Amino acid sequence: MSSPRPRPDDDAEEGRVPRWPMVAGALALLLGVTVGGYTAGAAVNELEAVEEEELEVSSGILVDPPGGPEEDEEAEEEPEPGPLPEGVEPGATHVLQNVHGDRVMDVAGGSTDSGAHIHLWDRHDEENQQWRLLPVDDAHVEIEGVESGLLLEIAEAEDNPGAVLKERDGEPRQHWIVVEMQDGAVRLVNRESRNALEAEGGDPENRSLVVEAADAGQPHQQWRVLPLGAPPEENPDEGGEEG
């Protein structure tokens, strides 16, 4: 008598592999990836926060750390240098005294006419010896005769290098650069020609014309800008006719 044949269902039961371990493994893997990603992101964020805090504390550039000291008050900006030496007030009345011989810049004959010549004369502080230095910009000034209200310029004629008075026209020949010397004297250099005002030929006597010449820094090219009424640096020679 032959053995009984197994039922088809029994064979299927024997050949079937349980699925729950695979599902459980997949879930564990997914959970591990999720938790790992969250942990890594949190670590990165924490590291960035630490680095930013260290940068803020160490550099003080981005923001001050909590509880840090208040910022110092901003330092006051120093005024930019102007076209005049310290102590020379713009627009105030001055006498321009030549260093060589100590005579002063004078409008010849006290003329108030356009084209009047400028020469040296003994100081007497009348209006034809009074001048105002008026800033044009941060490097140049006009030199205005108080009596006439006209400006000092170099005559346009090539055969006449002398300084004269003219109406204001805004041209560079009416602008001057005040170059300060170490002893407080200045050189008056024309903006257009770059030549300096001087006593012609270095002559310090009365009637010596004030002209322009190549700037060499010589004593007869140097001037003291003295407030009206201030005593001269040295006493001028006695005598001489009225300018």
PDB file of C-alpha atoms in Angstrom:
ATOM      1  CA  MET A   1       0.000   0.000   0.000  1.00  0.00           C
ATOM      2  CA  SER A   2       1.536   3.314  -1.070  1.00  0.00           C
ATOM      3  CA  SER A   3       2.140   6.363   1.220  1.00  0.00           C
ATOM      4  CA  PRO A   4      -0.419   9.128   1.134  1.00  0.00           C
ATOM      5  CA  ARG A   5       0.423  12.048  -1.165  1.00  0.00           C
ATOM      6  CA  PRO A   6       1.089  15.369   0.528  1.00  0.00           C
ATOM      7  CA  ARG A   7      -1.467  18.037  -0.043  1.00  0.00           C
ATOM      8  CA  PRO A   8      -0.590  20.948  -2.333  1.00  0.00           C
ATOM      9  CA  ASP A   9      -1.131  23.415   0.482  1.00  0.00           C
ATOM     10  CA  ASP A  10       1.413  21.659   2.642  1.00  0.00           C
ATOM     11  CA  ASP A  11       4.088  22.034  -0.090  1.00  0.00           C
ATOM     12  CA  ALA A  12       3.381  25.738  -0.393  1.00  0.00           C
ATOM     13  CA  GLU A  13       3.689  26.189   3.343  1.00  0.00           C
ATOM     14  CA  GLU A  14       7.082  24.486   3.377  1.00  0.00           C
ATOM     15  CA  GLY A  15       8.474  26.592   0.427  1.00  0.00           C
ATOM     16  CA  ARG A  16       7.276  30.003   1.667  1.00  0.00           C
ATOM     17  CA  VAL A  17       9.960  32.264   3.313  1.00  0.00           C
ATOM     18  CA  PRO A  18       8.691  34.482   6.221  1.00  0.00           C
ATOM     19  CA  ARG A  19       8.559  38.207   5.152  1.00  0.00           C
ATOM     20  CA  TRP A  20       8.483  39.989   8.504  1.00  0.00           C
ATOM     21  CA  PRO A  21      12.280  39.974   9.054  1.00  0.00           C
ATOM     22  CA  MET A  22      12.790  41.792   5.721  1.00  0.00           C
ATOM     23  CA  VAL A  23      10.142  44.372   6.489  1.00  0.00           C
ATOM     24  CA  ALA A  24      11.575  44.936   9.932  1.00  0.00           C
ATOM     25  CA  GLY A  25      15.074  45.359   8.484  1.00  0.00           C
ATOM     26  CA  ALA A  26      13.884  47.904   5.927  1.00  0.00           C
ATOM     27  CA  LEU A  27      12.089  49.919   8.584  1.00  0.00           C
ATOM     28  CA  ALA A  28      15.175  49.856  10.779  1.00  0.00           C
ATOM     29  CA  LEU A  29      17.344  51.044   7.879  1.00  0.00           C
ATOM     30  CA  LEU A  30      14.913  53.877   7.055  1.00  0.00           C
ATOM     31  CA  LEU A  31      14.745  54.917  10.697  1.00  0.00           C
ATOM     32  CA  GLY A  32      18.541  54.879  10.910  1.00  0.00           C
ATOM     33  CA  VAL A  33      18.906  57.081   7.843  1.00  0.00           C
ATOM     34  CA  THR A  34      16.306  59.544   9.120  1.00  0.00           C
ATOM     35  CA  VAL A  35      17.793  59.774  12.585  1.00  0.00           C
ATOM     36  CA  GLY A  36      21.334  60.007  11.171  1.00  0.00           C
ATOM     37  CA  GLY A  37      20.359  62.822   8.815  1.00  0.00           C
ATOM     38  CA  TYR A  38      18.661  64.772  11.589  1.00  0.00           C
ATOM     39  CA  THR A  39      21.634  64.275  13.879  1.00  0.00           C
ATOM     40  CA  ALA A  40      24.119  65.365  11.204  1.00  0.00           C
ATOM     41  CA  GLY A  41      22.051  68.457  10.364  1.00  0.00           C
ATOM     42  CA  ALA A  42      21.809  69.407  14.008  1.00  0.00           C
ATOM     43  CA  ALA A  43      25.561  68.956  14.396  1.00  0.00           C
ATOM     44  CA  VAL A  44      26.249  71.178  11.377  1.00  0.00           C
ATOM     45  CA  ASN A  45      23.902  73.857  12.666  1.00  0.00           C
ATOM     46  CA  GLU A  46      25.526  73.742  16.079  1.00  0.00           C
ATOM     47  CA  LEU A  47      29.009  73.994  14.543  1.00  0.00           C
ATOM     48  CA  GLU A  48      27.987  76.984  12.427  1.00  0.00           C
ATOM     49  CA  ALA A  49      26.482  78.669  15.492  1.00  0.00           C
ATOM     50  CA  VAL A  50      29.699  78.113  17.455  1.00  0.00           C
ATOM     51  CA  GLU A  51      31.866  79.433  14.606  1.00  0.00           C
ATOM     52  CA  GLU A  52      29.661  82.513  14.204  1.00  0.00           C
ATOM     53  CA  GLU A  53      29.733  83.188  17.939  1.00  0.00           C
ATOM     54  CA  GLU A  54      33.518  82.842  17.998  1.00  0.00           C
ATOM     55  CA  LEU A  55      33.814  85.179  15.013  1.00  0.00           C
ATOM     56  CA  GLU A  56      31.592  87.761  16.655  1.00  0.00           C
ATOM     57  CA  VAL A  57      33.539  87.600  19.907  1.00  0.00           C
ATOM     58  CA  SER A  58      37.024  87.512  18.420  1.00  0.00           C
ATOM     59  CA  SER A  59      36.661  90.050  15.630  1.00  0.00           C
ATOM     60  CA  GLY A  60      34.015  92.435  16.884  1.00  0.00           C
ATOM     61  CA  ILE A  61      33.275  93.260  13.243  1.00  0.00           C
ATOM     62  CA  LEU A  62      29.933  91.641  12.540  1.00  0.00           C
ATOM     63  CA  VAL A  63      28.095  92.374  15.782  1.00  0.00           C
ATOM     64  CA  ASP A  64      29.094  92.844  19.381  1.00  0.00           C
ATOM     65  CA  PRO A  65      28.544  89.828  21.643  1.00  0.00           C
ATOM     66  CA  PRO A  66      25.686  90.094  24.151  1.00  0.00           C
ATOM     67  CA  GLY A  67      26.671  92.175  27.138  1.00  0.00           C
ATOM     68  CA  GLY A  68      29.707  93.680  25.343  1.00  0.00           C
ATOM     69  CA  PRO A  69      30.888  97.241  26.018  1.00  0.00           C
ATOM     70  CA  GLU A  70      29.250 100.103  24.188  1.00  0.00           C
ATOM     71  CA  GLU A  71      31.043 101.521  21.172  1.00  0.00           C
ATOM     72  CA  ASP A  72      33.271 104.495  21.775  1.00  0.00           C
ATOM     73  CA  GLU A  73      31.980 107.793  20.537  1.00  0.00           C
ATOM     74  CA  GLU A  74      33.151 108.595  17.031  1.00  0.00           C
ATOM     75  CA  ALA A  75      36.257 110.743  17.018  1.00  0.00           C
ATOM     76  CA  GLU A  76      35.701 114.234  15.744  1.00  0.00           C
ATOM     77  CA  GLU A  77      36.959 114.699  12.213  1.00  0.00           C
ATOM     78  CA  GLU A  78      39.834 117.109  11.907  1.00  0.00           C
ATOM     79  CA  PRO A  79      39.072 120.054   9.625  1.00  0.00           C
ATOM     80  CA  GLU A  80      40.699 119.834   6.241  1.00  0.00           C
ATOM     81  CA  PRO A  81      43.483 122.337   5.676  1.00  0.00           C
ATOM     82  CA  GLY A  82      42.443 125.422   3.752  1.00  0.00           C
ATOM     83  CA  PRO A  83      44.370 127.681   1.378  1.00  0.00           C
ATOM     84  CA  LEU A  84      45.657 129.965   4.160  1.00  0.00           C
ATOM     85  CA  PRO A  85      48.233 129.329   6.890  1.00  0.00           C
ATOM     86  CA  GLU A  86      47.015 128.841  10.419  1.00  0.00           C
ATOM     87  CA  GLY A  87      46.341 132.166  12.098  1.00  0.00           C
ATOM     88  CA  VAL A  88      45.568 134.047   8.877  1.00  0.00           C
ATOM     89  CA  GLU A  89      41.868 134.875   8.965  1.00  0.00           C
ATOM     90  CA  PRO A  90      40.106 134.803   5.575  1.00  0.00           C
ATOM     91  CA  GLY A  91      38.719 138.210   4.643  1.00  0.00           C
ATOM     92  CA  ALA A  92      40.449 140.051   7.474  1.00  0.00           C
ATOM     93  CA  THR A  93      42.559 143.112   6.681  1.00  0.00           C
ATOM     94  CA  HIS A  94      46.298 142.456   6.465  1.00  0.00           C
ATOM     95  CA  VAL A  95      49.558 144.128   5.528  1.00  0.00           C
ATOM     96  CA  LEU A  96      51.917 142.228   3.205  1.00  0.00           C
ATOM     97  CA  GLN A  97      55.488 142.896   4.289  1.00  0.00           C
ATOM     98  CA  ASN A  98      58.429 141.846   2.171  1.00  0.00           C
ATOM     99  CA  VAL A  99      60.979 139.832   4.179  1.00  0.00           C
ATOM    100  CA  HIS A 100      63.914 141.457   2.393  1.00  0.00           C
ATOM    101  CA  GLY A 101      64.011 145.065   3.612  1.00  0.00           C
ATOM    102  CA  ASP A 102      60.678 144.928   5.496  1.00  0.00           C
ATOM    103  CA  ARG A 103      58.802 147.380   3.257  1.00  0.00           C
ATOM    104  CA  VAL A 104      55.212 146.584   2.396  1.00  0.00           C
ATOM    105  CA  MET A 105      53.082 146.013  -0.680  1.00  0.00           C
ATOM    106  CA  ASP A 106      51.555 149.369  -1.675  1.00  0.00           C
ATOM    107  CA  VAL A 107      49.274 150.590  -4.496  1.00  0.00           C
ATOM    108  CA  ALA A 108      51.308 153.258  -6.263  1.00  0.00           C
ATOM    109  CA  GLY A 109      50.029 156.769  -5.538  1.00  0.00           C
ATOM    110  CA  GLY A 110      47.013 155.376  -3.674  1.00  0.00           C
ATOM    111  CA  SER A 111      45.265 154.848  -7.012  1.00  0.00           C
ATOM    112  CA  THR A 112      41.929 153.032  -7.146  1.00  0.00           C
ATOM    113  CA  ASP A 113      41.965 152.729 -10.929  1.00  0.00           C
ATOM    114  CA  SER A 114      42.029 149.451 -12.804  1.00  0.00           C
ATOM    115  CA  GLY A 115      45.598 148.831 -13.955  1.00  0.00           C
ATOM    116  CA  ALA A 116      47.238 150.620 -10.997  1.00  0.00           C
ATOM    117  CA  HIS A 117      50.732 149.302 -10.320  1.00  0.00           C
ATOM    118  CA  ILE A 118      51.933 147.747  -7.093  1.00  0.00           C
ATOM    119  CA  HIS A 119      55.283 148.572  -5.509  1.00  0.00           C
ATOM    120  CA  LEU A 120      57.089 148.561  -2.156  1.00  0.00           C
ATOM    121  CA  TRP A 121      56.818 151.432   0.286  1.00  0.00           C
ATOM    122  CA  ASP A 122      57.475 152.308   3.893  1.00  0.00           C
ATOM    123  CA  ARG A 123      54.666 151.055   6.044  1.00  0.00           C
ATOM    124  CA  HIS A 124      51.988 153.556   7.109  1.00  0.00           C
ATOM    125  CA  ASP A 125      48.889 151.278   7.197  1.00  0.00           C
ATOM    126  CA  GLU A 126      46.717 153.486   4.991  1.00  0.00           C
ATOM    127  CA  GLU A 127      44.082 151.731   2.870  1.00  0.00           C
ATOM    128  CA  ASN A 128      46.339 151.495  -0.213  1.00  0.00           C
ATOM    129  CA  GLN A 129      48.556 149.170   1.900  1.00  0.00           C
ATOM    130  CA  GLN A 130      45.690 147.009   3.135  1.00  0.00           C
ATOM    131  CA  TRP A 131      44.795 143.638   1.606  1.00  0.00           C
ATOM    132  CA  ARG A 132      42.249 140.872   2.085  1.00  0.00           C
ATOM    133  CA  LEU A 133      42.985 137.218   1.267  1.00  0.00           C
ATOM    134  CA  LEU A 134      39.758 135.649   0.023  1.00  0.00           C
ATOM    135  CA  PRO A 135      39.614 131.851  -0.483  1.00  0.00           C
ATOM    136  CA  VAL A 136      38.488 130.727  -3.934  1.00  0.00           C
ATOM    137  CA  ASP A 137      38.683 127.001  -3.216  1.00  0.00           C
ATOM    138  CA  ASP A 138      40.716 124.717  -0.966  1.00  0.00           C
ATOM    139  CA  ALA A 139      44.005 125.685  -2.652  1.00  0.00           C
ATOM    140  CA  HIS A 140      43.739 129.239  -4.022  1.00  0.00           C
ATOM    141  CA  VAL A 141      42.955 132.763  -2.825  1.00  0.00           C
ATOM    142  CA  GLU A 142      42.256 136.168  -4.315  1.00  0.00           C
ATOM    143  CA  ILE A 143      44.232 139.154  -3.005  1.00  0.00           C
ATOM    144  CA  GLU A 144      41.903 142.137  -2.806  1.00  0.00           C
ATOM    145  CA  GLY A 145      42.967 145.751  -2.310  1.00  0.00           C
ATOM    146  CA  VAL A 146      40.852 147.192   0.511  1.00  0.00           C
ATOM    147  CA  GLU A 147      40.764 150.753  -0.836  1.00  0.00           C
ATOM    148  CA  SER A 148      39.722 149.867  -4.397  1.00  0.00           C
ATOM    149  CA  GLY A 149      38.027 146.476  -4.050  1.00  0.00           C
ATOM    150  CA  LEU A 150      40.070 145.356  -7.077  1.00  0.00           C
ATOM    151  CA  LEU A 151      42.144 142.197  -7.273  1.00  0.00           C
ATOM    152  CA  LEU A 152      45.865 141.704  -7.567  1.00  0.00           C
ATOM    153  CA  GLU A 153      46.899 140.055 -10.829  1.00  0.00           C
ATOM    154  CA  ILE A 154      49.845 139.880 -13.198  1.00  0.00           C
ATOM    155  CA  ALA A 155      49.550 142.215 -16.185  1.00  0.00           C
ATOM    156  CA  GLU A 156      48.745 140.361 -19.410  1.00  0.00           C
ATOM    157  CA  ALA A 157      51.331 142.273 -21.461  1.00  0.00           C
ATOM    158  CA  GLU A 158      54.461 140.162 -21.925  1.00  0.00           C
ATOM    159  CA  ASP A 159      56.718 143.195 -21.556  1.00  0.00           C
ATOM    160  CA  ASN A 160      55.142 144.078 -18.205  1.00  0.00           C
ATOM    161  CA  PRO A 161      55.558 141.360 -15.580  1.00  0.00           C
ATOM    162  CA  GLY A 162      54.377 143.689 -12.837  1.00  0.00           C
ATOM    163  CA  ALA A 163      51.460 143.183 -10.459  1.00  0.00           C
ATOM    164  CA  VAL A 164      48.442 145.426 -11.050  1.00  0.00           C
ATOM    165  CA  LEU A 165      44.899 145.871  -9.793  1.00  0.00           C
ATOM    166  CA  LYS A 166      42.015 144.636 -11.973  1.00  0.00           C
ATOM    167  CA  GLU A 167      38.287 143.958 -11.751  1.00  0.00           C
ATOM    168  CA  ARG A 168      37.401 140.413 -10.707  1.00  0.00           C
ATOM    169  CA  ASP A 169      37.030 138.127 -13.730  1.00  0.00           C
ATOM    170  CA  GLY A 170      37.662 134.697 -12.192  1.00  0.00           C
ATOM    171  CA  GLU A 171      40.697 133.995 -14.372  1.00  0.00           C
ATOM    172  CA  PRO A 172      43.627 131.967 -12.946  1.00  0.00           C
ATOM    173  CA  ARG A 173      45.951 134.988 -13.161  1.00  0.00           C
ATOM    174  CA  GLN A 174      43.907 136.475 -10.294  1.00  0.00           C
ATOM    175  CA  HIS A 175      44.355 133.388  -8.129  1.00  0.00           C
ATOM    176  CA  TRP A 176      47.263 132.787  -5.783  1.00  0.00           C
ATOM    177  CA  ILE A 177      48.736 129.833  -3.923  1.00  0.00           C
ATOM    178  CA  VAL A 178      49.938 130.747  -0.432  1.00  0.00           C
ATOM    179  CA  VAL A 179      53.021 128.621   0.251  1.00  0.00           C
ATOM    180  CA  GLU A 180      53.944 128.662   3.917  1.00  0.00           C
ATOM    181  CA  MET A 181      57.608 128.799   4.938  1.00  0.00           C
ATOM    182  CA  GLN A 182      59.087 127.372   8.136  1.00  0.00           C
ATOM    183  CA  ASP A 183      59.586 130.807   9.721  1.00  0.00           C
ATOM    184  CA  GLY A 184      55.949 131.822   9.196  1.00  0.00           C
ATOM    185  CA  ALA A 185      56.548 133.847   6.030  1.00  0.00           C
ATOM    186  CA  VAL A 186      54.820 132.846   2.785  1.00  0.00           C
ATOM    187  CA  ARG A 187      55.451 132.808  -0.933  1.00  0.00           C
ATOM    188  CA  LEU A 188      52.636 134.067  -3.172  1.00  0.00           C
ATOM    189  CA  VAL A 189      52.628 131.908  -6.311  1.00  0.00           C
ATOM    190  CA  ASN A 190      50.398 132.738  -9.263  1.00  0.00           C
ATOM    191  CA  ARG A 191      48.012 129.951 -10.268  1.00  0.00           C
ATOM    192  CA  GLU A 192      48.394 130.585 -14.001  1.00  0.00           C
ATOM    193  CA  SER A 193      52.118 131.261 -14.379  1.00  0.00           C
ATOM    194  CA  ARG A 194      53.418 129.391 -11.304  1.00  0.00           C
ATOM    195  CA  ASN A 195      55.751 132.333 -10.719  1.00  0.00           C
ATOM    196  CA  ALA A 196      56.165 134.038  -7.345  1.00  0.00           C
ATOM    197  CA  LEU A 197      55.628 137.674  -6.386  1.00  0.00           C
ATOM    198  CA  GLU A 198      58.869 139.467  -5.551  1.00  0.00           C
ATOM    199  CA  ALA A 199      60.510 142.833  -5.204  1.00  0.00           C
ATOM    200  CA  GLU A 200      61.927 143.383  -8.698  1.00  0.00           C
ATOM    201  CA  GLY A 201      65.576 142.371  -8.846  1.00  0.00           C
ATOM    202  CA  GLY A 202      65.644 141.930  -5.082  1.00  0.00           C
ATOM    203  CA  ASP A 203      65.597 145.717  -4.610  1.00  0.00           C
ATOM    204  CA  PRO A 204      64.139 146.500  -1.153  1.00  0.00           C
ATOM    205  CA  GLU A 205      63.874 150.270  -1.635  1.00  0.00           C
ATOM    206  CA  ASN A 206      60.771 152.452  -2.042  1.00  0.00           C
ATOM    207  CA  ARG A 207      59.176 152.337  -5.521  1.00  0.00           C
ATOM    208  CA  SER A 208      60.639 148.892  -6.241  1.00  0.00           C
ATOM    209  CA  LEU A 209      57.971 147.252  -8.376  1.00  0.00           C
ATOM    210  CA  VAL A 210      56.249 144.072  -7.245  1.00  0.00           C
ATOM    211  CA  VAL A 211      56.624 141.641 -10.162  1.00  0.00           C
ATOM    212  CA  GLU A 212      56.516 137.916 -10.819  1.00  0.00           C
ATOM    213  CA  ALA A 213      59.575 135.723 -11.357  1.00  0.00           C
ATOM    214  CA  ALA A 214      60.486 132.049 -11.251  1.00  0.00           C
ATOM    215  CA  ASP A 215      59.823 130.752  -7.770  1.00  0.00           C
ATOM    216  CA  ALA A 216      63.218 130.275  -6.094  1.00  0.00           C
ATOM    217  CA  GLY A 217      62.292 130.835  -2.454  1.00  0.00           C
ATOM    218  CA  GLN A 218      64.592 133.852  -2.100  1.00  0.00           C
ATOM    219  CA  PRO A 219      63.988 136.332   0.774  1.00  0.00           C
ATOM    220  CA  HIS A 220      62.726 139.021  -1.634  1.00  0.00           C
ATOM    221  CA  GLN A 221      60.086 136.459  -2.772  1.00  0.00           C
ATOM    222  CA  GLN A 222      58.809 135.989   0.765  1.00  0.00           C
ATOM    223  CA  TRP A 223      56.099 137.966   2.544  1.00  0.00           C
ATOM    224  CA  ARG A 224      54.760 138.259   6.063  1.00  0.00           C
ATOM    225  CA  VAL A 225      50.965 138.347   6.328  1.00  0.00           C
ATOM    226  CA  LEU A 226      50.458 140.720   9.269  1.00  0.00           C
ATOM    227  CA  PRO A 227      47.080 141.699  10.757  1.00  0.00           C
ATOM    228  CA  LEU A 228      46.425 145.416  10.406  1.00  0.00           C
ATOM    229  CA  GLY A 229      47.858 147.210  13.423  1.00  0.00           C
ATOM    230  CA  ALA A 230      50.297 144.416  14.292  1.00  0.00           C
ATOM    231  CA  PRO A 231      53.864 145.676  14.696  1.00  0.00           C
ATOM    232  CA  PRO A 232      56.284 144.809  11.902  1.00  0.00           C
ATOM    233  CA  GLU A 233      58.678 141.932  12.406  1.00  0.00           C
ATOM    234  CA  GLU A 234      61.533 144.411  12.141  1.00  0.00           C
ATOM    235  CA  ASN A 235      61.541 148.201  11.966  1.00  0.00           C
ATOM    236  CA  PRO A 236      61.707 149.442   8.364  1.00  0.00           C
ATOM    237  CA  ASP A 237      64.278 152.028   7.331  1.00  0.00           C
ATOM    238  CA  GLU A 238      63.438 155.552   8.381  1.00  0.00           C
ATOM    239  CA  GLY A 239      62.461 158.218   5.878  1.00  0.00           C
ATOM    240  CA  GLY A 240      61.004 157.969   2.391  1.00  0.00           C
ATOM    241  CA  GLU A 241      58.223 159.774   0.620  1.00  0.00           C
ATOM    242  CA  GLU A 242      54.570 158.956   1.097  1.00  0.00           C
ATOM    243  CA  GLY A 243      53.351 156.081  -1.118  1.00  0.00           C
TER     244      GLY A 243
END
